[in-house]
PDB file of C-alpha atoms in Angstrom:
ATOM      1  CA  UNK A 221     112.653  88.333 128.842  1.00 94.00           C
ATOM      2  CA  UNK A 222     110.507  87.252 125.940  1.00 97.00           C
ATOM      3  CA  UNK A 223     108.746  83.890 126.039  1.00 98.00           C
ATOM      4  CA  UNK A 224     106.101  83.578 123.203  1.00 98.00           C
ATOM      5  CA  UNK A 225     104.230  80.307 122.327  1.00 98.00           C
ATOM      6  CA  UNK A 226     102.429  80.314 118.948  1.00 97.00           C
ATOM      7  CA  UNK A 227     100.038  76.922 118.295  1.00 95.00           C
ATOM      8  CA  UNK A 228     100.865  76.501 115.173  1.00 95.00           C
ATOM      9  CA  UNK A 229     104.098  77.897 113.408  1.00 97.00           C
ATOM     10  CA  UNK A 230     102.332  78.515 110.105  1.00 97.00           C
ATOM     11  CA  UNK A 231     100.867  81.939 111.139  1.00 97.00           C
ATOM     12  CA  UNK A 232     104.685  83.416 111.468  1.00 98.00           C
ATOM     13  CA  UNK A 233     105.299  81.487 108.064  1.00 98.00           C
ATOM     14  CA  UNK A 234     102.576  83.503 106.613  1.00 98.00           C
ATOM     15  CA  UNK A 235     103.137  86.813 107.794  1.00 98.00           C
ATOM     16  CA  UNK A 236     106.926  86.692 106.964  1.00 98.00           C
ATOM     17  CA  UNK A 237     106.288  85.347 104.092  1.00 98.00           C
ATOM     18  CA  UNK A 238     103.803  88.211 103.028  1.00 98.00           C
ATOM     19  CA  UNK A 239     106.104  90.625 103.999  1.00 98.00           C
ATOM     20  CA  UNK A 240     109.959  89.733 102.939  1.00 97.00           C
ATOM     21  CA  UNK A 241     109.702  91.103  99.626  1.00 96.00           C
ATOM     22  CA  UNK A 242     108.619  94.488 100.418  1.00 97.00           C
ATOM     23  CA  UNK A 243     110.498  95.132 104.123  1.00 97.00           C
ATOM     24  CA  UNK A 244     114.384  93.118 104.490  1.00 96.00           C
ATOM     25  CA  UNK A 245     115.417  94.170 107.923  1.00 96.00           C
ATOM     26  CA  UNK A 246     112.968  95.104 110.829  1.00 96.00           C
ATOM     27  CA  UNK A 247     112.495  95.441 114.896  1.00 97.00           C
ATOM     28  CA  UNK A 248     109.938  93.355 115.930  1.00 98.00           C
ATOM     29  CA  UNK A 249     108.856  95.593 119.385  1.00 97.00           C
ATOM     30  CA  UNK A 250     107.970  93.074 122.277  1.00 97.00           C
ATOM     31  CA  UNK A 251     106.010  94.760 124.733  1.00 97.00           C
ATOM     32  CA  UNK A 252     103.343  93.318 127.425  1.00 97.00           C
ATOM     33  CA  UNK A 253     100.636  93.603 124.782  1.00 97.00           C
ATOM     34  CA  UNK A 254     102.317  91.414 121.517  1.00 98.00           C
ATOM     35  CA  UNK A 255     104.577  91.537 118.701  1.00 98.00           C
ATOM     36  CA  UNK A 256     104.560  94.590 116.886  1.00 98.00           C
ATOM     37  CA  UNK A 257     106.479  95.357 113.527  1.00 98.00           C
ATOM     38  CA  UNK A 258     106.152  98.734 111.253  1.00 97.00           C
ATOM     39  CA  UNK A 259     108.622  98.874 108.672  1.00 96.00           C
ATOM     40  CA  UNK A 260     108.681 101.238 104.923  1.00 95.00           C
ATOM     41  CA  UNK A 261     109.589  99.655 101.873  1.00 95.00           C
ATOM     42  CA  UNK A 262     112.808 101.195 100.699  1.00 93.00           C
ATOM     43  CA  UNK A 263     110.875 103.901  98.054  1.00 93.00           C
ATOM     44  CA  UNK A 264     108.809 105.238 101.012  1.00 94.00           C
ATOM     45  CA  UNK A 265     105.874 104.491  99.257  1.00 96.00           C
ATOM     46  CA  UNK A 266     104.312 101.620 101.001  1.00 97.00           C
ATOM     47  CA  UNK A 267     104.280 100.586 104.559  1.00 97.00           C
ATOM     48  CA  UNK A 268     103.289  97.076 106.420  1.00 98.00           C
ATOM     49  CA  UNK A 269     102.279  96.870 109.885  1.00 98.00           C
ATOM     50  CA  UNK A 270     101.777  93.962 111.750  1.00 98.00           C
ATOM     51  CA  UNK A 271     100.224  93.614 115.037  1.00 98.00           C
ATOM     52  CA  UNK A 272     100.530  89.994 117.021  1.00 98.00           C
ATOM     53  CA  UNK A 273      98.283  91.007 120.130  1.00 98.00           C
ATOM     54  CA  UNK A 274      99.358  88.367 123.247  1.00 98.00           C
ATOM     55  CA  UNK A 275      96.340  87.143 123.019  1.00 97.00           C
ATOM     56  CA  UNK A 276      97.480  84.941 119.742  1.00 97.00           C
ATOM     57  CA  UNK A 277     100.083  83.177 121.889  1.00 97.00           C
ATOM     58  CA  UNK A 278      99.668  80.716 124.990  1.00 95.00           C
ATOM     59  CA  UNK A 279     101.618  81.513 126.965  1.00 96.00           C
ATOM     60  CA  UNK A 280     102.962  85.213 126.304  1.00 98.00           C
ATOM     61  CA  UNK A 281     105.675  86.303 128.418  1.00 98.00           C
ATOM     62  CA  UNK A 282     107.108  89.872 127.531  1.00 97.00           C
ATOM     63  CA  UNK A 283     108.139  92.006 131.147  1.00 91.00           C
ATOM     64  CA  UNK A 284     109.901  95.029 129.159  1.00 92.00           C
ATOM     65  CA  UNK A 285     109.826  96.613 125.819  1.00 95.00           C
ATOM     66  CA  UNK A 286     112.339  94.458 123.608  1.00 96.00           C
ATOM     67  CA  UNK A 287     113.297  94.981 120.011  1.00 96.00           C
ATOM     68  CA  UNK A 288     114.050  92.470 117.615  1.00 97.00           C
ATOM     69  CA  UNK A 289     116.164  92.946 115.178  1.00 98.00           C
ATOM     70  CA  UNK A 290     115.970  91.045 112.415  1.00 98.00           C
ATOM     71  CA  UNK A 291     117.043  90.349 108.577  1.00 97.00           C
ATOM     72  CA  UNK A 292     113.659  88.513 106.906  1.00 98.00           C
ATOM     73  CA  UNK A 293     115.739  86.684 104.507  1.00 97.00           C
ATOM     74  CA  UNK A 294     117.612  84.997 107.855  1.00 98.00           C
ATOM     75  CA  UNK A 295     114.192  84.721 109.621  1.00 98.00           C
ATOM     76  CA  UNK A 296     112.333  82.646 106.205  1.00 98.00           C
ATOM     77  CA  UNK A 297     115.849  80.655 106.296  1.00 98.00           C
ATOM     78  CA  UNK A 298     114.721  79.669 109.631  1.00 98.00           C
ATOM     79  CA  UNK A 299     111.023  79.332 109.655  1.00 98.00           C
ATOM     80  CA  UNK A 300     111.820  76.814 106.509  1.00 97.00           C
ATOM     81  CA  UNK A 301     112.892  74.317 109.149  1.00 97.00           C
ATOM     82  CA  UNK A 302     109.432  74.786 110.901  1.00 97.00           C
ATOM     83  CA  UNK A 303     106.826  72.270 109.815  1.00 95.00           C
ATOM     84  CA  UNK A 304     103.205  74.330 109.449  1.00 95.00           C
ATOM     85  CA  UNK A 305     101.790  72.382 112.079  1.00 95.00           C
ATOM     86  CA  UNK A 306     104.743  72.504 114.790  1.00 97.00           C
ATOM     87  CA  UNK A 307     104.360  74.593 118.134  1.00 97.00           C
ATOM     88  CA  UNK A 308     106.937  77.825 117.412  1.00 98.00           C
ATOM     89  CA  UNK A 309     108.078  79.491 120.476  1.00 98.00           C
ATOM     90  CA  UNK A 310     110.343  82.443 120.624  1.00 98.00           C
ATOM     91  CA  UNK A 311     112.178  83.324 122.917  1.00 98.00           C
ATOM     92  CA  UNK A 312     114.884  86.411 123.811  1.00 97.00           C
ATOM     93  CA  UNK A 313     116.784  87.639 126.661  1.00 95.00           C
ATOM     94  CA  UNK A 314     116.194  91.862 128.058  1.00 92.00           C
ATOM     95  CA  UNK A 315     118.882  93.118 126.457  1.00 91.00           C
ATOM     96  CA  UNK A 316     119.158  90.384 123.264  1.00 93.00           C
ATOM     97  CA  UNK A 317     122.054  89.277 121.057  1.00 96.00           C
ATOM     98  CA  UNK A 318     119.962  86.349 119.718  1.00 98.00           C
ATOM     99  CA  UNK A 319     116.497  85.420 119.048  1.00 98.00           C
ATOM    100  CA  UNK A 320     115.899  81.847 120.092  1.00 98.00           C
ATOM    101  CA  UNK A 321     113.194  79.437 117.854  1.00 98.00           C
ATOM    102  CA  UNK A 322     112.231  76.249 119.161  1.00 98.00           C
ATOM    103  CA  UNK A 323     109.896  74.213 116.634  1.00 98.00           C
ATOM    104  CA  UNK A 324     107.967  71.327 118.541  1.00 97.00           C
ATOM    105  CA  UNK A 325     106.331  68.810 116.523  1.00 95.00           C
ATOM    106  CA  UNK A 326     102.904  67.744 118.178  1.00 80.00           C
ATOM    107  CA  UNK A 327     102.939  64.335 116.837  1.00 86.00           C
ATOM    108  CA  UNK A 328     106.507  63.216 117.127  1.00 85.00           C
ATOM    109  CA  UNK A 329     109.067  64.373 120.199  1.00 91.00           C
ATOM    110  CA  UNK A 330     110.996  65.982 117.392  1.00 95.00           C
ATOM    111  CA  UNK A 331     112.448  69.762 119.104  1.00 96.00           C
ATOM    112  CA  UNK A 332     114.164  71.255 116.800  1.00 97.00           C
ATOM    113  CA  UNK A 333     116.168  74.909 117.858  1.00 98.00           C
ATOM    114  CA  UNK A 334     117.889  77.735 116.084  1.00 98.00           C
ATOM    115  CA  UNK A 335     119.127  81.170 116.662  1.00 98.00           C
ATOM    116  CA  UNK A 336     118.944  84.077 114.743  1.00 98.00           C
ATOM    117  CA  UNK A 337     121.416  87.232 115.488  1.00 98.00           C
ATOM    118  CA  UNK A 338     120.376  89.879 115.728  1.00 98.00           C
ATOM    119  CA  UNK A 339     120.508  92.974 114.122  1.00 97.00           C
ATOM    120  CA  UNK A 340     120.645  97.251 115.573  1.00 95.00           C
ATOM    121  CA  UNK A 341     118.366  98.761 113.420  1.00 94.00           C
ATOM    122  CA  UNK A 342     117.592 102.432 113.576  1.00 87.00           C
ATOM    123  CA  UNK A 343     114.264 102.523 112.271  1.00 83.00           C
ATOM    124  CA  UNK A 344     111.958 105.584 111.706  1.00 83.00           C
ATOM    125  CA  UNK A 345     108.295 105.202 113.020  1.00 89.00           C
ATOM    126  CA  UNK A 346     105.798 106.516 111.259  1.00 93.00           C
ATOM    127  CA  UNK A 347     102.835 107.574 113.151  1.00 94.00           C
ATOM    128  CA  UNK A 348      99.650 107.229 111.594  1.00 93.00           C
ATOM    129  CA  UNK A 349      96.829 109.763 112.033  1.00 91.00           C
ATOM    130  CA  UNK A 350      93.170 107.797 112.994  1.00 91.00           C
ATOM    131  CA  UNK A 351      91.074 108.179 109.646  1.00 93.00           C
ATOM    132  CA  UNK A 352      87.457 108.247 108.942  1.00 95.00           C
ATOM    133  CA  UNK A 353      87.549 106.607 105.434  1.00 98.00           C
ATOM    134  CA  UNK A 354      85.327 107.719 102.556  1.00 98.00           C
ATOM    135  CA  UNK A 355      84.766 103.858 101.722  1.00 98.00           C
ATOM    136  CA  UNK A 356      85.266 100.783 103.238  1.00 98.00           C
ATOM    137  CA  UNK A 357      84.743  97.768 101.087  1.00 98.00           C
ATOM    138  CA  UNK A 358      85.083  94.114 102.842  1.00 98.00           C
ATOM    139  CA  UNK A 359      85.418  91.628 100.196  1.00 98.00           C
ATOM    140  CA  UNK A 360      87.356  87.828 100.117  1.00 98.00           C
ATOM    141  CA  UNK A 361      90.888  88.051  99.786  1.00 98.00           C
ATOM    142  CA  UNK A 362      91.262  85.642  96.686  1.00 98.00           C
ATOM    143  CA  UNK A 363      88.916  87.698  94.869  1.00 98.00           C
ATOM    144  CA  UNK A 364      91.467  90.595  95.232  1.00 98.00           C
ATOM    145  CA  UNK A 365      94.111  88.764  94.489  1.00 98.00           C
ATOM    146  CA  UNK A 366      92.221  87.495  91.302  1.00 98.00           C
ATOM    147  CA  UNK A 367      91.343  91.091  90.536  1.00 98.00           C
ATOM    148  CA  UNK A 368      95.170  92.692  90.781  1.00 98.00           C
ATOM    149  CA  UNK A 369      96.446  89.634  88.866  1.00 98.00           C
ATOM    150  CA  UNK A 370      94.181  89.954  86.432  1.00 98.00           C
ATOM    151  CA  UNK A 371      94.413  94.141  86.045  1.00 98.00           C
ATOM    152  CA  UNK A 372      98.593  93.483  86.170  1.00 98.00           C
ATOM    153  CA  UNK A 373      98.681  91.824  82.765  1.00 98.00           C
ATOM    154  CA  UNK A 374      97.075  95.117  81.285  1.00 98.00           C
ATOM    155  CA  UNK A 375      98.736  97.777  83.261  1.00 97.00           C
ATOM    156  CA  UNK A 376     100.991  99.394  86.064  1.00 96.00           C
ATOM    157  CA  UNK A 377      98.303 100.730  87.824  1.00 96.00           C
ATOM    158  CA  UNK A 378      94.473 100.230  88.644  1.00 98.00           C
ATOM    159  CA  UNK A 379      91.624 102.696  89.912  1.00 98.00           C
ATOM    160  CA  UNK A 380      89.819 101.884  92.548  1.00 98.00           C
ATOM    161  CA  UNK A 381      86.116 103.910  92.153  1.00 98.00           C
ATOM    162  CA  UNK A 382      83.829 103.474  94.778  1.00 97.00           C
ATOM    163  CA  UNK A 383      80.741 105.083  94.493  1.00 95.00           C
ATOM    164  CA  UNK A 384      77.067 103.850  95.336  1.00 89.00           C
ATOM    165  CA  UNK A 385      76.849 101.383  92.246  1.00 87.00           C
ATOM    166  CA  UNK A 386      79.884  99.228  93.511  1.00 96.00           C
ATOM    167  CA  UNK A 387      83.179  99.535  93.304  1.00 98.00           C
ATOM    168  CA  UNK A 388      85.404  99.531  90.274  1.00 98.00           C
ATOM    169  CA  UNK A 389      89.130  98.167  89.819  1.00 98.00           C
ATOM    170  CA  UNK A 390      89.585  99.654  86.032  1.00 98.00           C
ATOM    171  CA  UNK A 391      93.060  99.902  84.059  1.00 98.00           C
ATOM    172  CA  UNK A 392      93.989 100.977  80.548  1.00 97.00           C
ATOM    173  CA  UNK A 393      97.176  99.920  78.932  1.00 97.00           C
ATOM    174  CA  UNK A 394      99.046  99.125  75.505  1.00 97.00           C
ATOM    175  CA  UNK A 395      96.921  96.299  74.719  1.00 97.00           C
ATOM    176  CA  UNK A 396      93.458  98.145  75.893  1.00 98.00           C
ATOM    177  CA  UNK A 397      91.464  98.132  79.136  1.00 98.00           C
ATOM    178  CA  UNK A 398      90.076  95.997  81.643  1.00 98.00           C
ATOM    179  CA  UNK A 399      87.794  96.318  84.803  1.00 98.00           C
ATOM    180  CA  UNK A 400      86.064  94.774  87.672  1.00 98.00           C
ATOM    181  CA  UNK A 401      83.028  95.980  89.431  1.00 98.00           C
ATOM    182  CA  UNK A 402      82.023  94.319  92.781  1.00 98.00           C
ATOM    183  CA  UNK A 403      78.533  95.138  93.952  1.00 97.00           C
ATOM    184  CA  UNK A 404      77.418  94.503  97.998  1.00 96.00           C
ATOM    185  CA  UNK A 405      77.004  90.825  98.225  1.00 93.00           C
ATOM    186  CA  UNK A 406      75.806  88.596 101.352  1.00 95.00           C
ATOM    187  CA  UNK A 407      76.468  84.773 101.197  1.00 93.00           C
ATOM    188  CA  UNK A 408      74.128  83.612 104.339  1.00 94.00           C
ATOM    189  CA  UNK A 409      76.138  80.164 104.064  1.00 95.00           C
ATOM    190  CA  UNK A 410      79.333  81.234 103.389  1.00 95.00           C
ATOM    191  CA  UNK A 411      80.264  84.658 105.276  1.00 93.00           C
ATOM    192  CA  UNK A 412      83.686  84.761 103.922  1.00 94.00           C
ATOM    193  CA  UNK A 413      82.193  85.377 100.287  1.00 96.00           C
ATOM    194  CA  UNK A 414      80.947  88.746 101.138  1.00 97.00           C
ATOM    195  CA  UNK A 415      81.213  91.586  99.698  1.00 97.00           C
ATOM    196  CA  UNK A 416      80.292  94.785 101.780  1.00 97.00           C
ATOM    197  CA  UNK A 417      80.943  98.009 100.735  1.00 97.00           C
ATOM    198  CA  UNK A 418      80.413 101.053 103.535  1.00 97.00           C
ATOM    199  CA  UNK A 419      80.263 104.597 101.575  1.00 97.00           C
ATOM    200  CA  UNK A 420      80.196 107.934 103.044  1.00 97.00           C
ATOM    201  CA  UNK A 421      80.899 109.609  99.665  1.00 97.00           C
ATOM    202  CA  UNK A 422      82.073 108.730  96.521  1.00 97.00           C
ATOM    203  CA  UNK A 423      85.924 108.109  96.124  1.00 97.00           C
ATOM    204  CA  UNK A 424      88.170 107.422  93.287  1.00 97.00           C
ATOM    205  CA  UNK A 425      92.386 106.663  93.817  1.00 97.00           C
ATOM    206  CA  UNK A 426      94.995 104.896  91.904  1.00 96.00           C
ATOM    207  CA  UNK A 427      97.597 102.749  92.792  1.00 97.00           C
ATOM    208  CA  UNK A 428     100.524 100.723  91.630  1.00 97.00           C
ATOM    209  CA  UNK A 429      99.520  97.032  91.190  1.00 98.00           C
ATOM    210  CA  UNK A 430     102.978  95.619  91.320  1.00 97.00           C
ATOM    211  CA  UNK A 431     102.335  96.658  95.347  1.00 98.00           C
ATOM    212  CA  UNK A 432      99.131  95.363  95.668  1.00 98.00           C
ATOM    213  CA  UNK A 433      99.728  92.220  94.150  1.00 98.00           C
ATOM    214  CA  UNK A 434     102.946  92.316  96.345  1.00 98.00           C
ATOM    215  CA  UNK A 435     100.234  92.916  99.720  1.00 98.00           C
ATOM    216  CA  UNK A 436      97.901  89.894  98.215  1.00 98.00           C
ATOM    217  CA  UNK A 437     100.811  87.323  99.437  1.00 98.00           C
ATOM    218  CA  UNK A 438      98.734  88.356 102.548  1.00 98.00           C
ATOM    219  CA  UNK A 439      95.647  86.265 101.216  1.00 98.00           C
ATOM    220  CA  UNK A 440      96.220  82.824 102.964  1.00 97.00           C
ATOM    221  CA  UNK A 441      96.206  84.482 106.089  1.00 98.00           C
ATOM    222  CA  UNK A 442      92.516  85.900 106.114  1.00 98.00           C
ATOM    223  CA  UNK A 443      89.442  84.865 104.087  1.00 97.00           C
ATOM    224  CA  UNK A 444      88.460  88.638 104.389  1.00 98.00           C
ATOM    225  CA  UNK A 445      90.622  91.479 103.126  1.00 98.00           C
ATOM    226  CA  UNK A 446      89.361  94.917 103.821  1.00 98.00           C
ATOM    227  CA  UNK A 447      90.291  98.200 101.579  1.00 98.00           C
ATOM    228  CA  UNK A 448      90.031 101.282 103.490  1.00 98.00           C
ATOM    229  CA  UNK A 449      89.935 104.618 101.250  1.00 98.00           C
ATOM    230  CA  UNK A 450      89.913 108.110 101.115  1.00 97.00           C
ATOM    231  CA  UNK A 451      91.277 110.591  98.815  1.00 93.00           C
ATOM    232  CA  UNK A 452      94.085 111.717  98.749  1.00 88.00           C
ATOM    233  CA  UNK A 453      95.630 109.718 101.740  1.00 94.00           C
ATOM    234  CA  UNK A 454      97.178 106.446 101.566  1.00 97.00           C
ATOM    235  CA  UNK A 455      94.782 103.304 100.857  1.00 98.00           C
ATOM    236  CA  UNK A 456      94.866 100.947 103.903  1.00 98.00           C
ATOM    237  CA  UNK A 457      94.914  97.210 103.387  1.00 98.00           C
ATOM    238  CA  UNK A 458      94.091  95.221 105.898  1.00 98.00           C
ATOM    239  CA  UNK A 459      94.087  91.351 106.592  1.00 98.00           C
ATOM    240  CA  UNK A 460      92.527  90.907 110.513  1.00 98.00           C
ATOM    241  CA  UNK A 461      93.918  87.853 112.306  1.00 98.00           C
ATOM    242  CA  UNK A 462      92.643  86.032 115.673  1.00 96.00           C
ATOM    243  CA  UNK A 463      92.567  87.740 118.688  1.00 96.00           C
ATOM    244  CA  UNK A 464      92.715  91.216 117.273  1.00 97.00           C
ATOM    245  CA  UNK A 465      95.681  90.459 115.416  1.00 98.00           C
ATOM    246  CA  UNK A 466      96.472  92.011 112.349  1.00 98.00           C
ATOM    247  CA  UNK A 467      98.638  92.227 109.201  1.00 98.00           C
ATOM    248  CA  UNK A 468      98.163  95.940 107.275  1.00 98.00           C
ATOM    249  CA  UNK A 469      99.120  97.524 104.500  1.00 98.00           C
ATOM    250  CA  UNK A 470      99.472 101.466 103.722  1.00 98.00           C
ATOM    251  CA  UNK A 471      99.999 102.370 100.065  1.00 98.00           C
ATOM    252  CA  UNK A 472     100.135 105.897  98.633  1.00 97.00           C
ATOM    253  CA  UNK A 473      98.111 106.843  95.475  1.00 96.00           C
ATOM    254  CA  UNK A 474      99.624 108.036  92.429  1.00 95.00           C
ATOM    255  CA  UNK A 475      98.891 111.495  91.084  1.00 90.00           C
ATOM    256  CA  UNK A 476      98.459 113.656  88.500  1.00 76.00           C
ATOM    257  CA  UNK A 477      99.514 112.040  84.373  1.00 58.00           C
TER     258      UNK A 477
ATOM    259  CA  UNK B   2     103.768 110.155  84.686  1.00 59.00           C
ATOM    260  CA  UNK B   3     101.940 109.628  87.717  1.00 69.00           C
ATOM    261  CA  UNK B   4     103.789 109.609  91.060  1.00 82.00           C
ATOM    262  CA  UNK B   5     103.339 108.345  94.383  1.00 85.00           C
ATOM    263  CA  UNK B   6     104.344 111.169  97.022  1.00 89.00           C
ATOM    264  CA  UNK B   7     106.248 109.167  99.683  1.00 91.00           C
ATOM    265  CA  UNK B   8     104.553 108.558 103.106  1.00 93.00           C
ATOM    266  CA  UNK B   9     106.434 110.854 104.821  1.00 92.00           C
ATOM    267  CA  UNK B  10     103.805 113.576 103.434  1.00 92.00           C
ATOM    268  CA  UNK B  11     100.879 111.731 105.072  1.00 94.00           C
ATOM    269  CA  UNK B  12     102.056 110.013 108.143  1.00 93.00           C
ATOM    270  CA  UNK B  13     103.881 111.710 111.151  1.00 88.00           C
ATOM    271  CA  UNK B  14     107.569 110.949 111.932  1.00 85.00           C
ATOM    272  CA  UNK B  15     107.522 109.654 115.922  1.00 82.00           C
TER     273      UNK B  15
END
C-alpha cells in the first residue's frame, strides 16, 4: 500500500497546477523511492516529468510499484478543498480503485477526506538518453517568466543564443522585434538572483513560447529555473525541488522556415 | 513554417 505524508499540501497544488494544462490524464508510479509522473502533451511535442523523491514526504510508505491513475482536472477539483498550509496525505491500496486524500489542518482539528477514482491508463514511456548539454544557464524563474511574457506579445516563437557574451531570448514578429540578453550574474546576498551560464560551445535553438510560458506556471515552485541546451535535441527545463525533487520540462525545437 | 519534430525522434520508446 501507499501511505505518503506531504507537510504542506501546497507543493502538490503547485505541481498540478503547473502541469494540468499541458498533460489531462496520467499514472503517477509509486515505487519505494517517490512519486514519479512522465506524461506527453497530446502534439508529442513537449513532455513534463516530475520526480517526488520519498525523501519530500514524512512518512513515505510505498512496498510495491503502484500506478495512479488519474484525470488532473478531478485531481485540481480536489486539491481546491486543500488549504496551502494543511498536511496532505495520500493514500492507496496494492491493487487501487481509489486514491484516498486526507487534508489536516495544523491549526484547527479540521480532517477533511476525498477520493478520487481512478483511471487505466496505457501510457507510453519515453526514455530519455543522459545528455551532456552545450549550455546550461541557471537564472531566477520570474525573470523567465518575465522574458517569455514579454517575447509572447511579439511572436510565436523565441531564440535562445547562448554563446560566451550571454545568452539571448530574441523574436521578430508583425509589429517588429524584441530581445533579452542575460549576462553571468552573482548576487552574494541574494543567491536566488543569479544568473550562471555554463558553455561548452556556442548554441542557438528555437522554441514555441506558448509552451514555455505554459512550463513558467512552474515558477512559484523554485526561485531557480535551469535551461539545459543543445542543438538539435529537445531543450530541458528544469525547476529542482527539496530533497532531490524535481519538476522538468522537455520541449522540442522548431526547424527549418 | 517552422516545425517541431515530435519527441518520439529524440527520446526512446520503453
Amino acid at each position: 500500500m501507499l501511505e505518503a505524508r506531504l507537510e504542506q499540501a501546497n507543493l502538490l497544488k503547485k505541481v498540478v497546477d503547473a502541469i494540468k494544462d499541458l498533460v489531462q490524464d496520467c499514472n503517477f508510479d509509486c515505487n519505494d523511492s517517490g512519486i514519479a509522473l512522465q506524461a506527453m502533451d497530446n502534439s508529442h511535442v513537449a513532455l513534463v516529468s516530475m520526480m517526488l523523491k520519498s525523501e519530500s514526504f514524512s512518512p513515505f510508505r510505498c512496498d510495491r510499484n503502484i500506478a495512479l491513475g488519474i484525470n488532473l482536472t478531478s485531481l485540481t477539483k480536489v486539491l481546491r478543498a486543500a488549504q496551502n498550509e494543511d498536511i496532505l496525505t495520500l493514500k492507496a491500496e496494492d491493487a487501487p480503485d481509489v486514491v484516498n486524500l486526507v487534508f489536516e489542518s495544523a491549526e484547527s482539528d479540521r480532517i477533511s477526506e476525498y477520493d478520487i477514482k481512478l483511471m487505466d491508463i496505457d501510457q507510453e514511456h519515453l526514455g530519455i538518453p543522459e545528455t551532456e548539454y552545450a549550455a546550461t544557464i541557471s537564472m531566477p524563474s520570474a525573470e523567465f517568466q518575465r522574458i517569455c511574457r514579454d517575447l509572447m506579445a511579439l511572436s510565436e516563437s523565441v531564440s535562445i543564443e547562448c554563446s560566451k557574451e550571454g545568452v539571448k531570448f530574441a523574436c521578430q514578429g508583425d509589429i517588429g522585434s524584441g530581445s533579452v540578453t542575460l549576462r553571468s550574474h552573482t548576487n552574494v546576498d541574494k543567491p536566488e538572483m543569479n544568473v550562471e551560464i555554463d558553455l561548452t560551445e556556442p548554441v542557438s535553438l528555437t522554441f514555441s513560447l506558448k509552451y514555455l510560458v505554459g512550463f513558467c506556471k512552474a515558477s512559484s515552485l523554485s526561485g531557480q529555473v535551469k535551461l539545459c541546451l543543445s542543438n538539435e535535441v529537445p531543450l530541458l527545463v528544469e525547476y529542482a525541488l527539496a530533497n532531490n525533487s524535481y519538476l522538468r520540462f522537455y520541449l522540442a525545437p522548431k526547424i527549418g522556415d | 513554417a517552422p516545425f517541431q519534430k515530435d519527441l518520439y525522434n529524440y527520446f526512446i520508446k520503453t
